[in-house]
Amino acid sequence: MNTPMTDPPILDLAHSEIEELLPWYANGTLTVAEKATVEQHLDYCLTCRMNLEQCDAFATLVHQPDEETWRPPAGHFNRLMAEIDRLATPPASIQSAKARPSLLQQMMDWLWATPSPVRWTLAFESLAVAALAAAVWLPMSPTAETSYETLSRGEGHPTVTAIQARVVFADLLTVGDLQTLLDEIGGQLVAGPSVLGVYTVALAPGDSTPATALSHALAVLRAHPQVRLAEPLPEVKTP
Amino acid sequence: MDEPMSARVARATTEGETDPATLELMRAVASQDRNAFKILYERYAPRLGSYLLKLLKRPELVDEAVNDVMLAVWQNADRFDPAQGRLLTWLFGIAHHKGLKALRRAGRSRSEVSFNALSPPGNDLEEPKEALLAVEPHHPECTVMGWELGRALAWALDRLSPEHRAVIELTFGEERSYLEIAGIMGCPVNTVKTRMFHARKKLAHLLAQCGHGEFVVAPESLP
């Protein structure tokens, strides 16, 4: 008699291989071919029938109605979602590293967070400090070429000093008297005082001749009560 | 004729297809749809939690383990590939992995010794005979003969390694195929079968100590 086409194929499995399949024969998850093979083997194998009984008994036991079950405790899902939200939010350290505001931005934020009176006071003080700093620094900036001169080599000094006189002033002579005296003779201090207290006065002749200017100057100087000595110097040429 | 393993895997995959509505649900979860995730949670979390309760035998660890599982589902929903197996198998795989991780974590915090007493996964291909008989023959709890069978089973399961407990639970409790269990546990099919062999033998031995010798199959009948 021919086997119907619908009969499942019988696999060529050893006893041990079939016995290994018995737990899954018991739970009904074998393939059609495996199931047919096991069933054919069970027909004549007492050991496998005993093992199958054991598997069935285990399956029944595990499926007992009072078996342990787990039910979600109250709020379990909400806690899970909270955990998901927490993980979705990057840690604060990462956030700050990702978008750390500039120093200027931090200062602006801090400034806007302060009360208005405090803010205006700080602004005024800052402006005052800035103005002071500008006043200190601006004159020192090299805005133009500056020529430096000593009292004896100033630009306004006579370039021709052919007429000079040596003068010794009294200690009581004031600066004001000295300036008046020099204006009167048309002279300027170009050197001194020396170790002996001698000043050199250069005379500008003006419209008169040098000799006239010198004699006039000497006369005025010698007439002044605070002048102890007034002598002409030999003519000196300067560049 | 021996059927090639690849053909059997392919057929089992086809038989275990995930229905279109569930696939749609997973797609929504993958796109971070919270309502879809809540539906998924309500549908599967109790079942996964019950499995974890049996695997861990530590009720205080289960809530957090379920939390870890569902969090992993939320974060990796786009990785679920229906061509690789059913959704339930994928979920059980995550639960199994998270469960063992929770056990290791708890074992470290409580006592390294207690965890070392559990059989590590993957080393039971050639499980020593001593390990099968490692149960104390005169354990005080076993002296009370004739325990109610359910209580005896709970006691016996508690003394199996997590891997052995998992294969018993997934086969008889969750009615998964050996191919699915291999996927869930992340091990070869032959390892699943070997674990099942040793788990049955040890379980029968433990039950016999509690006065239920009817589960023991004559030694000569075992391979």
Coordinates of C-alpha atoms in Angstrom, one line a residue:
Chain A
M1 CA 0.0 0.0 0.0
N2 CA 1.4 3.4 -1.0
T3 CA 2.0 6.1 1.5
P4 CA -0.4 9.1 0.9
M5 CA 1.4 12.2 -0.4
T6 CA 0.2 14.1 2.7
D7 CA 2.1 11.9 5.1
P8 CA 4.9 13.8 6.7
P9 CA 8.4 12.5 6.1
I10 CA 10.0 10.4 8.8
L11 CA 13.4 11.7 9.8
D12 CA 16.3 9.4 10.3
L13 CA 17.1 10.2 13.9
A14 CA 18.8 8.1 16.5
H15 CA 17.1 7.2 19.8
S16 CA 19.1 9.8 21.7
E17 CA 18.2 12.5 19.2
I18 CA 14.5 11.7 19.4
E19 CA 14.7 11.6 23.2
E20 CA 16.1 15.2 23.1
L21 CA 13.1 16.3 21.2
L22 CA 10.6 15.0 23.7
P23 CA 10.2 18.2 25.7
W24 CA 9.3 20.1 22.6
Y25 CA 7.0 17.2 21.5
A26 CA 5.3 17.7 24.8
N27 CA 4.9 21.4 24.3
G28 CA 3.7 21.0 20.7
T29 CA 6.4 23.1 19.0
L30 CA 8.1 20.4 16.8
T31 CA 7.8 20.6 13.1
V32 CA 5.4 18.2 11.4
A33 CA 8.2 15.9 10.3
E34 CA 9.8 15.9 13.7
K35 CA 6.5 15.2 15.3
A36 CA 5.8 12.3 13.0
T37 CA 9.2 10.9 13.6
V38 CA 8.8 11.1 17.4
E39 CA 5.4 9.5 17.3
Q40 CA 6.6 6.6 15.2
H41 CA 9.5 6.1 17.6
L42 CA 7.2 6.2 20.6
D43 CA 5.3 3.3 19.3
Y44 CA 8.0 0.9 20.2
C45 CA 10.3 2.7 22.7
L46 CA 9.3 2.3 26.3
T47 CA 12.1 4.5 27.6
C48 CA 11.0 7.4 25.4
R49 CA 7.4 7.0 26.5
M50 CA 8.5 7.2 30.2
N51 CA 10.5 10.3 29.4
L52 CA 7.6 11.8 27.6
E53 CA 5.4 11.2 30.7
Q54 CA 8.0 13.0 32.7
C55 CA 7.9 15.9 30.3
D56 CA 4.2 16.0 30.4
A57 CA 4.2 16.0 34.2
F58 CA 6.7 18.9 34.3
A59 CA 4.6 20.9 31.8
T60 CA 1.5 20.3 34.0
L61 CA 3.4 21.3 37.1
V62 CA 4.8 24.4 35.6
H63 CA 1.4 25.4 34.4
Q64 CA -0.2 25.1 37.8
P65 CA -2.9 27.7 38.4
D66 CA -1.1 29.0 41.5
E67 CA 2.1 29.5 39.6
E68 CA 4.0 32.7 40.2
T69 CA 2.9 35.7 38.2
W70 CA 4.1 39.2 38.0
R71 CA 1.8 42.2 37.8
P72 CA 3.1 45.7 37.3
P73 CA 3.1 47.6 40.6
A74 CA 1.2 50.9 40.7
G75 CA 3.1 53.6 38.9
H76 CA 5.6 51.2 37.3
F77 CA 4.9 52.4 33.8
N78 CA 5.0 56.1 34.8
R79 CA 8.4 55.5 36.5
L80 CA 9.6 53.8 33.3
M81 CA 8.5 56.8 31.3
A82 CA 10.2 59.1 33.7
E83 CA 13.4 57.1 33.3
I84 CA 13.1 57.4 29.6
D85 CA 12.6 61.1 29.8
R86 CA 15.6 61.4 32.1
L87 CA 17.8 59.5 29.7
A88 CA 16.5 61.5 26.7
T89 CA 17.7 64.7 28.5
P90 CA 21.5 65.0 28.2
P91 CA 23.3 65.5 31.6
A92 CA 23.8 69.1 32.7
S93 CA 27.5 68.8 32.2
I94 CA 27.0 67.8 28.5
Q95 CA 24.5 70.6 28.0
S96 CA 26.8 73.2 29.4
A97 CA 29.7 71.9 27.4
K98 CA 27.6 71.9 24.3
A99 CA 26.3 75.5 24.6
R100 CA 28.5 77.3 27.0
P101 CA 27.8 81.0 26.7
S102 CA 30.6 83.4 26.0
L103 CA 32.1 85.5 28.8
L104 CA 30.4 88.6 27.4
Q105 CA 27.1 86.7 27.2
Q106 CA 27.5 85.5 30.8
M107 CA 28.2 89.1 31.9
M108 CA 25.2 90.4 30.0
D109 CA 23.0 87.7 31.5
W110 CA 24.3 88.6 34.9
L111 CA 23.8 92.3 34.3
W112 CA 20.2 91.8 33.2
A113 CA 19.6 89.7 36.2
T114 CA 20.6 92.5 38.6
P115 CA 18.0 95.0 39.9
S116 CA 17.7 98.1 37.7
P117 CA 19.2 100.7 40.2
V118 CA 22.2 98.4 40.7
R119 CA 22.6 98.0 37.0
W120 CA 22.6 101.7 36.3
T121 CA 25.1 102.4 39.1
L122 CA 27.4 99.8 37.8
A123 CA 27.1 101.2 34.3
F124 CA 27.9 104.7 35.5
E125 CA 30.9 103.5 37.5
S126 CA 32.2 101.5 34.6
L127 CA 32.0 104.6 32.4
A128 CA 33.9 106.7 35.0
V129 CA 36.6 104.1 35.2
A130 CA 36.8 104.0 31.4
A131 CA 37.1 107.8 31.2
L132 CA 39.8 107.8 33.9
A133 CA 41.8 105.1 32.0
A134 CA 41.5 107.1 28.8
A135 CA 42.7 110.3 30.5
V136 CA 45.7 108.4 31.9
W137 CA 46.6 106.6 28.7
L138 CA 45.7 108.9 25.9
P139 CA 48.4 111.6 26.5
M140 CA 51.0 108.9 26.6
S141 CA 50.1 107.6 23.2
P142 CA 52.6 108.5 20.5
T143 CA 50.2 110.6 18.5
A144 CA 52.9 113.0 17.2
E145 CA 56.6 113.3 17.0
T146 CA 57.6 115.1 20.2
S147 CA 60.9 116.9 20.5
Y148 CA 62.3 117.2 23.9
E149 CA 64.6 120.0 24.9
T150 CA 66.5 121.1 27.9
L151 CA 66.3 124.6 29.3
S152 CA 69.6 125.4 27.8
R153 CA 68.9 124.0 24.4
G154 CA 65.3 125.1 23.8
E155 CA 64.0 126.0 20.4
G156 CA 63.2 129.5 21.5
H157 CA 66.7 130.1 22.7
P158 CA 69.0 132.4 20.7
T159 CA 70.9 130.5 18.1
V160 CA 73.6 133.0 18.1
T161 CA 75.2 133.4 21.4
A162 CA 78.1 135.5 20.4
I163 CA 77.3 137.9 23.3
Q164 CA 77.5 136.2 26.6
A165 CA 78.1 137.3 30.1
R166 CA 79.0 135.6 33.3
V167 CA 76.7 136.5 36.2
V168 CA 76.6 135.7 39.8
F169 CA 73.3 136.4 41.5
A170 CA 72.7 137.0 45.1
D171 CA 70.9 134.3 47.1
L172 CA 67.9 136.5 47.8
L173 CA 67.1 136.9 44.1
T174 CA 63.7 135.5 43.4
V175 CA 62.8 133.7 40.2
G176 CA 60.4 136.5 39.4
D177 CA 63.1 139.2 39.8
L178 CA 65.4 137.1 37.7
Q179 CA 62.8 136.8 34.9
T180 CA 62.3 140.5 35.0
L181 CA 66.0 141.2 34.9
L182 CA 66.5 138.9 31.9
D183 CA 63.6 140.4 30.0
E184 CA 65.1 143.8 30.5
I185 CA 68.5 142.9 29.1
G186 CA 67.1 140.5 26.4
G187 CA 69.1 137.6 27.8
Q188 CA 68.5 134.0 28.7
L189 CA 70.3 131.6 31.0
V190 CA 72.2 129.1 28.9
A191 CA 74.4 127.5 31.5
G192 CA 75.1 127.3 35.2
P193 CA 75.2 127.5 37.9
S194 CA 78.8 126.3 38.0
V195 CA 80.5 125.1 41.1
L196 CA 81.1 128.7 42.1
G197 CA 77.5 129.7 41.4
V198 CA 78.2 131.4 38.0
Y199 CA 75.5 131.5 35.4
T200 CA 76.1 132.1 31.7
V201 CA 73.6 134.6 30.1
A202 CA 73.3 134.9 26.4
L203 CA 72.2 138.2 25.1
A204 CA 70.1 138.9 22.0
P205 CA 71.4 142.1 20.4
G206 CA 68.1 143.0 18.8
D207 CA 68.3 146.2 16.7
S208 CA 71.5 147.4 18.4
T209 CA 75.0 146.2 17.8
P210 CA 76.4 143.4 20.0
A211 CA 78.8 145.7 21.8
T212 CA 76.1 148.1 22.6
A213 CA 73.8 145.4 23.8
L214 CA 76.5 143.9 25.9
S215 CA 77.5 147.1 27.6
H216 CA 73.8 147.9 28.2
A217 CA 73.2 144.5 29.7
L218 CA 76.3 144.7 31.9
A219 CA 75.2 148.1 33.1
V220 CA 71.7 146.9 34.0
L221 CA 73.1 143.8 35.7
R222 CA 75.7 145.6 37.7
A223 CA 73.1 148.1 38.8
H224 CA 70.8 145.5 40.2
P225 CA 71.3 145.0 43.9
Q226 CA 70.9 141.2 43.7
V227 CA 73.7 140.8 41.1
R228 CA 77.1 140.3 42.6
L229 CA 79.1 139.9 39.4
A230 CA 78.5 140.6 35.8
E231 CA 81.4 140.1 33.3
P232 CA 81.5 139.7 29.6
L233 CA 82.6 136.4 28.1
P234 CA 84.8 136.1 25.1
E235 CA 82.9 135.8 21.9
V236 CA 81.8 132.2 21.2
K237 CA 80.5 130.8 17.9
T238 CA 77.9 128.1 18.1
P239 CA 76.5 126.0 15.3
Chain B
M1 CA 16.6 11.8 6.0
D2 CA 18.1 14.4 8.2
E3 CA 16.7 17.8 7.4
P4 CA 19.3 20.6 7.1
M5 CA 19.3 22.9 10.1
S6 CA 19.0 26.0 7.9
A7 CA 15.7 24.6 6.4
R8 CA 14.3 23.9 9.9
V9 CA 15.3 27.4 11.1
A10 CA 13.7 29.0 8.0
R11 CA 10.5 27.0 8.5
A12 CA 10.3 27.7 12.2
T13 CA 10.7 31.4 11.4
T14 CA 7.9 31.3 8.9
E15 CA 5.6 29.5 11.3
G16 CA 6.4 32.1 14.0
E17 CA 5.6 35.2 12.0
T18 CA 4.5 38.2 13.9
D19 CA 1.1 39.4 12.9
P20 CA 0.7 42.7 10.9
A21 CA -1.0 44.6 13.8
T22 CA 1.9 43.8 16.1
L23 CA 4.4 44.8 13.5
E24 CA 2.5 48.1 13.1
L25 CA 2.7 48.5 16.8
M26 CA 6.4 48.0 16.9
R27 CA 6.9 50.4 14.1
A28 CA 5.1 53.0 16.1
V29 CA 7.2 52.3 19.2
A30 CA 10.3 52.6 17.0
S31 CA 9.1 56.0 16.1
Q32 CA 8.9 56.9 19.8
D33 CA 5.1 56.8 20.0
R34 CA 4.4 56.7 23.7
N35 CA 0.8 55.5 23.3
A36 CA 2.0 52.6 21.3
F37 CA 4.6 51.8 23.8
K38 CA 2.0 51.8 26.6
I39 CA 0.0 49.3 24.6
L40 CA 3.1 47.2 24.1
Y41 CA 3.9 47.4 27.8
E42 CA 0.4 46.4 28.9
R43 CA 0.4 43.5 26.5
Y44 CA 3.8 42.0 27.2
A45 CA 5.3 43.4 30.5
P46 CA 3.2 41.0 32.8
R47 CA 4.3 38.0 30.8
L48 CA 7.9 39.0 30.7
G49 CA 7.7 39.9 34.4
S50 CA 6.3 36.4 35.2
Y51 CA 9.1 34.8 33.3
L52 CA 11.7 36.9 35.1
L53 CA 10.1 36.0 38.4
K54 CA 10.6 32.3 37.7
L55 CA 14.1 32.9 36.2
L56 CA 15.4 35.1 39.0
K57 CA 13.5 33.5 42.0
R58 CA 14.1 36.9 43.6
P59 CA 10.8 38.9 43.6
E60 CA 12.6 42.0 44.8
L61 CA 14.6 42.1 41.6
V62 CA 11.8 41.7 39.1
D63 CA 10.3 45.2 39.0
E64 CA 13.7 46.7 38.1
A65 CA 14.4 43.9 35.7
V66 CA 11.1 44.5 33.8
N67 CA 11.9 48.2 33.8
D68 CA 15.3 47.4 32.2
V69 CA 13.7 45.2 29.6
M70 CA 11.0 47.7 28.6
L71 CA 13.6 50.5 28.5
A72 CA 15.7 48.4 26.2
V73 CA 12.7 47.7 24.0
W74 CA 11.9 51.4 23.8
Q75 CA 15.5 52.2 22.8
N76 CA 16.0 49.4 20.4
A77 CA 12.5 48.9 18.9
D78 CA 13.9 49.8 15.4
R79 CA 16.2 46.8 15.6
F80 CA 13.5 44.3 15.8
D81 CA 13.6 42.3 12.6
P82 CA 10.4 40.2 12.0
A83 CA 12.4 38.1 9.5
Q84 CA 14.6 36.9 12.4
G85 CA 11.8 35.6 14.5
R86 CA 8.7 36.5 16.4
L87 CA 8.3 39.5 18.6
L88 CA 7.7 37.4 21.7
T89 CA 11.0 35.6 21.1
W90 CA 12.8 38.9 20.7
L91 CA 11.3 40.2 23.9
F92 CA 12.1 37.0 25.8
G93 CA 15.6 37.2 24.6
I94 CA 16.0 40.7 26.1
A95 CA 14.3 39.6 29.3
H96 CA 16.6 36.6 29.6
H97 CA 19.7 38.7 29.1
K98 CA 18.5 41.4 31.5
G99 CA 17.4 38.8 34.1
L100 CA 20.8 37.1 34.1
K101 CA 22.4 40.6 34.4
A102 CA 20.2 41.4 37.4
L103 CA 21.2 38.2 39.0
R104 CA 24.9 38.9 38.5
R105 CA 24.5 42.4 39.9
A106 CA 22.6 41.1 42.9
G107 CA 25.1 38.3 43.4
R108 CA 27.9 40.8 43.5
S109 CA 26.2 43.0 46.0
R110 CA 25.2 40.1 48.3
S111 CA 27.8 37.5 48.0
E112 CA 30.2 36.4 45.4
V113 CA 30.1 32.9 46.8
S114 CA 26.4 32.5 46.4
F115 CA 26.5 33.5 42.8
N116 CA 29.5 31.2 42.1
A117 CA 27.4 28.4 43.3
L118 CA 25.2 28.9 40.2
S119 CA 26.2 27.2 37.1
P120 CA 27.6 29.8 34.7
P121 CA 26.0 29.8 31.3
G122 CA 27.5 27.8 28.4
N123 CA 29.6 25.4 30.4
D124 CA 27.0 22.6 30.8
L125 CA 27.7 20.9 27.5
E126 CA 29.6 18.4 29.5
E127 CA 28.2 19.0 32.9
P128 CA 30.0 16.9 35.5
K129 CA 28.0 14.2 37.1
E130 CA 28.9 15.6 40.5
A131 CA 27.0 18.8 39.6
L132 CA 23.8 16.8 39.1
L133 CA 24.2 15.2 42.4
A134 CA 25.4 18.3 44.2
V135 CA 22.1 18.6 46.1
E136 CA 22.5 17.8 49.7
P137 CA 20.8 14.4 50.1
H138 CA 19.6 15.2 53.6
H139 CA 18.7 18.8 53.3
P140 CA 16.5 19.7 56.2
E141 CA 13.8 20.9 53.9
C142 CA 13.8 17.5 52.2
T143 CA 13.2 15.6 55.3
V144 CA 9.6 16.7 55.3
M145 CA 8.5 14.0 52.9
G146 CA 5.4 14.2 50.9
W147 CA 5.5 17.9 50.2
E148 CA 2.6 19.3 48.2
L149 CA 3.9 18.9 44.6
G150 CA 3.7 22.6 43.7
R151 CA 5.7 23.6 46.7
A152 CA 8.2 20.9 46.0
L153 CA 8.6 22.0 42.4
A154 CA 9.2 25.6 43.5
W155 CA 11.8 24.4 45.9
A156 CA 13.4 22.3 43.3
L157 CA 13.4 25.0 40.6
D158 CA 15.0 27.3 43.1
R159 CA 17.9 25.0 43.3
L160 CA 18.5 24.8 39.5
S161 CA 20.9 27.1 37.8
P162 CA 19.3 30.1 36.1
E163 CA 20.1 28.6 32.7
H164 CA 18.5 25.3 33.6
R165 CA 15.5 27.1 35.1
A166 CA 15.2 29.2 32.0
V167 CA 15.1 26.2 29.6
I168 CA 12.5 24.5 31.8
E169 CA 10.3 27.6 32.0
L170 CA 10.6 28.6 28.3
T171 CA 9.8 25.0 27.2
F172 CA 7.0 24.0 29.6
G173 CA 5.8 27.4 30.8
E174 CA 6.1 29.6 27.7
E175 CA 5.9 26.7 25.2
R176 CA 8.7 28.0 23.0
S177 CA 10.4 25.8 20.4
Y178 CA 14.0 24.8 20.9
L179 CA 15.0 27.1 18.0
E180 CA 13.3 30.0 19.7
I181 CA 14.9 29.2 23.1
A182 CA 18.3 29.1 21.4
G183 CA 17.6 32.5 20.1
I184 CA 16.4 33.8 23.5
M185 CA 19.4 32.3 25.4
G186 CA 21.8 33.2 22.7
C187 CA 23.3 29.7 22.4
P188 CA 23.4 26.8 19.9
V189 CA 20.4 24.5 19.6
N190 CA 22.5 21.6 20.9
T191 CA 23.3 23.5 24.0
V192 CA 19.6 24.0 24.6
K193 CA 18.9 20.3 24.3
T194 CA 21.8 19.5 26.6
R195 CA 20.7 21.9 29.2
M196 CA 17.2 20.5 29.0
F197 CA 18.5 17.0 29.5
H198 CA 20.5 18.0 32.6
A199 CA 17.7 20.2 33.9
R200 CA 15.1 17.4 33.7
K201 CA 17.4 14.9 35.4
K202 CA 18.3 17.3 38.2
L203 CA 14.7 18.4 38.7
A204 CA 13.5 14.8 38.9
H205 CA 16.3 14.1 41.4
L206 CA 15.3 17.1 43.6
L207 CA 11.6 16.2 43.5
A208 CA 12.5 12.7 44.6
Q209 CA 14.2 14.1 47.6
C210 CA 10.9 15.7 48.5
G211 CA 9.0 12.5 48.3
H212 CA 8.0 12.7 44.6
G213 CA 10.0 9.9 43.1
E214 CA 7.5 9.4 40.3
F215 CA 9.5 11.9 38.1
V216 CA 12.6 9.8 38.1
V217 CA 13.1 7.8 35.0
A218 CA 15.1 4.6 35.4
P219 CA 18.8 5.5 34.8
E220 CA 19.3 2.9 32.2
S221 CA 16.6 4.5 30.1
L222 CA 18.4 7.8 29.9
P223 CA 20.9 8.4 27.1

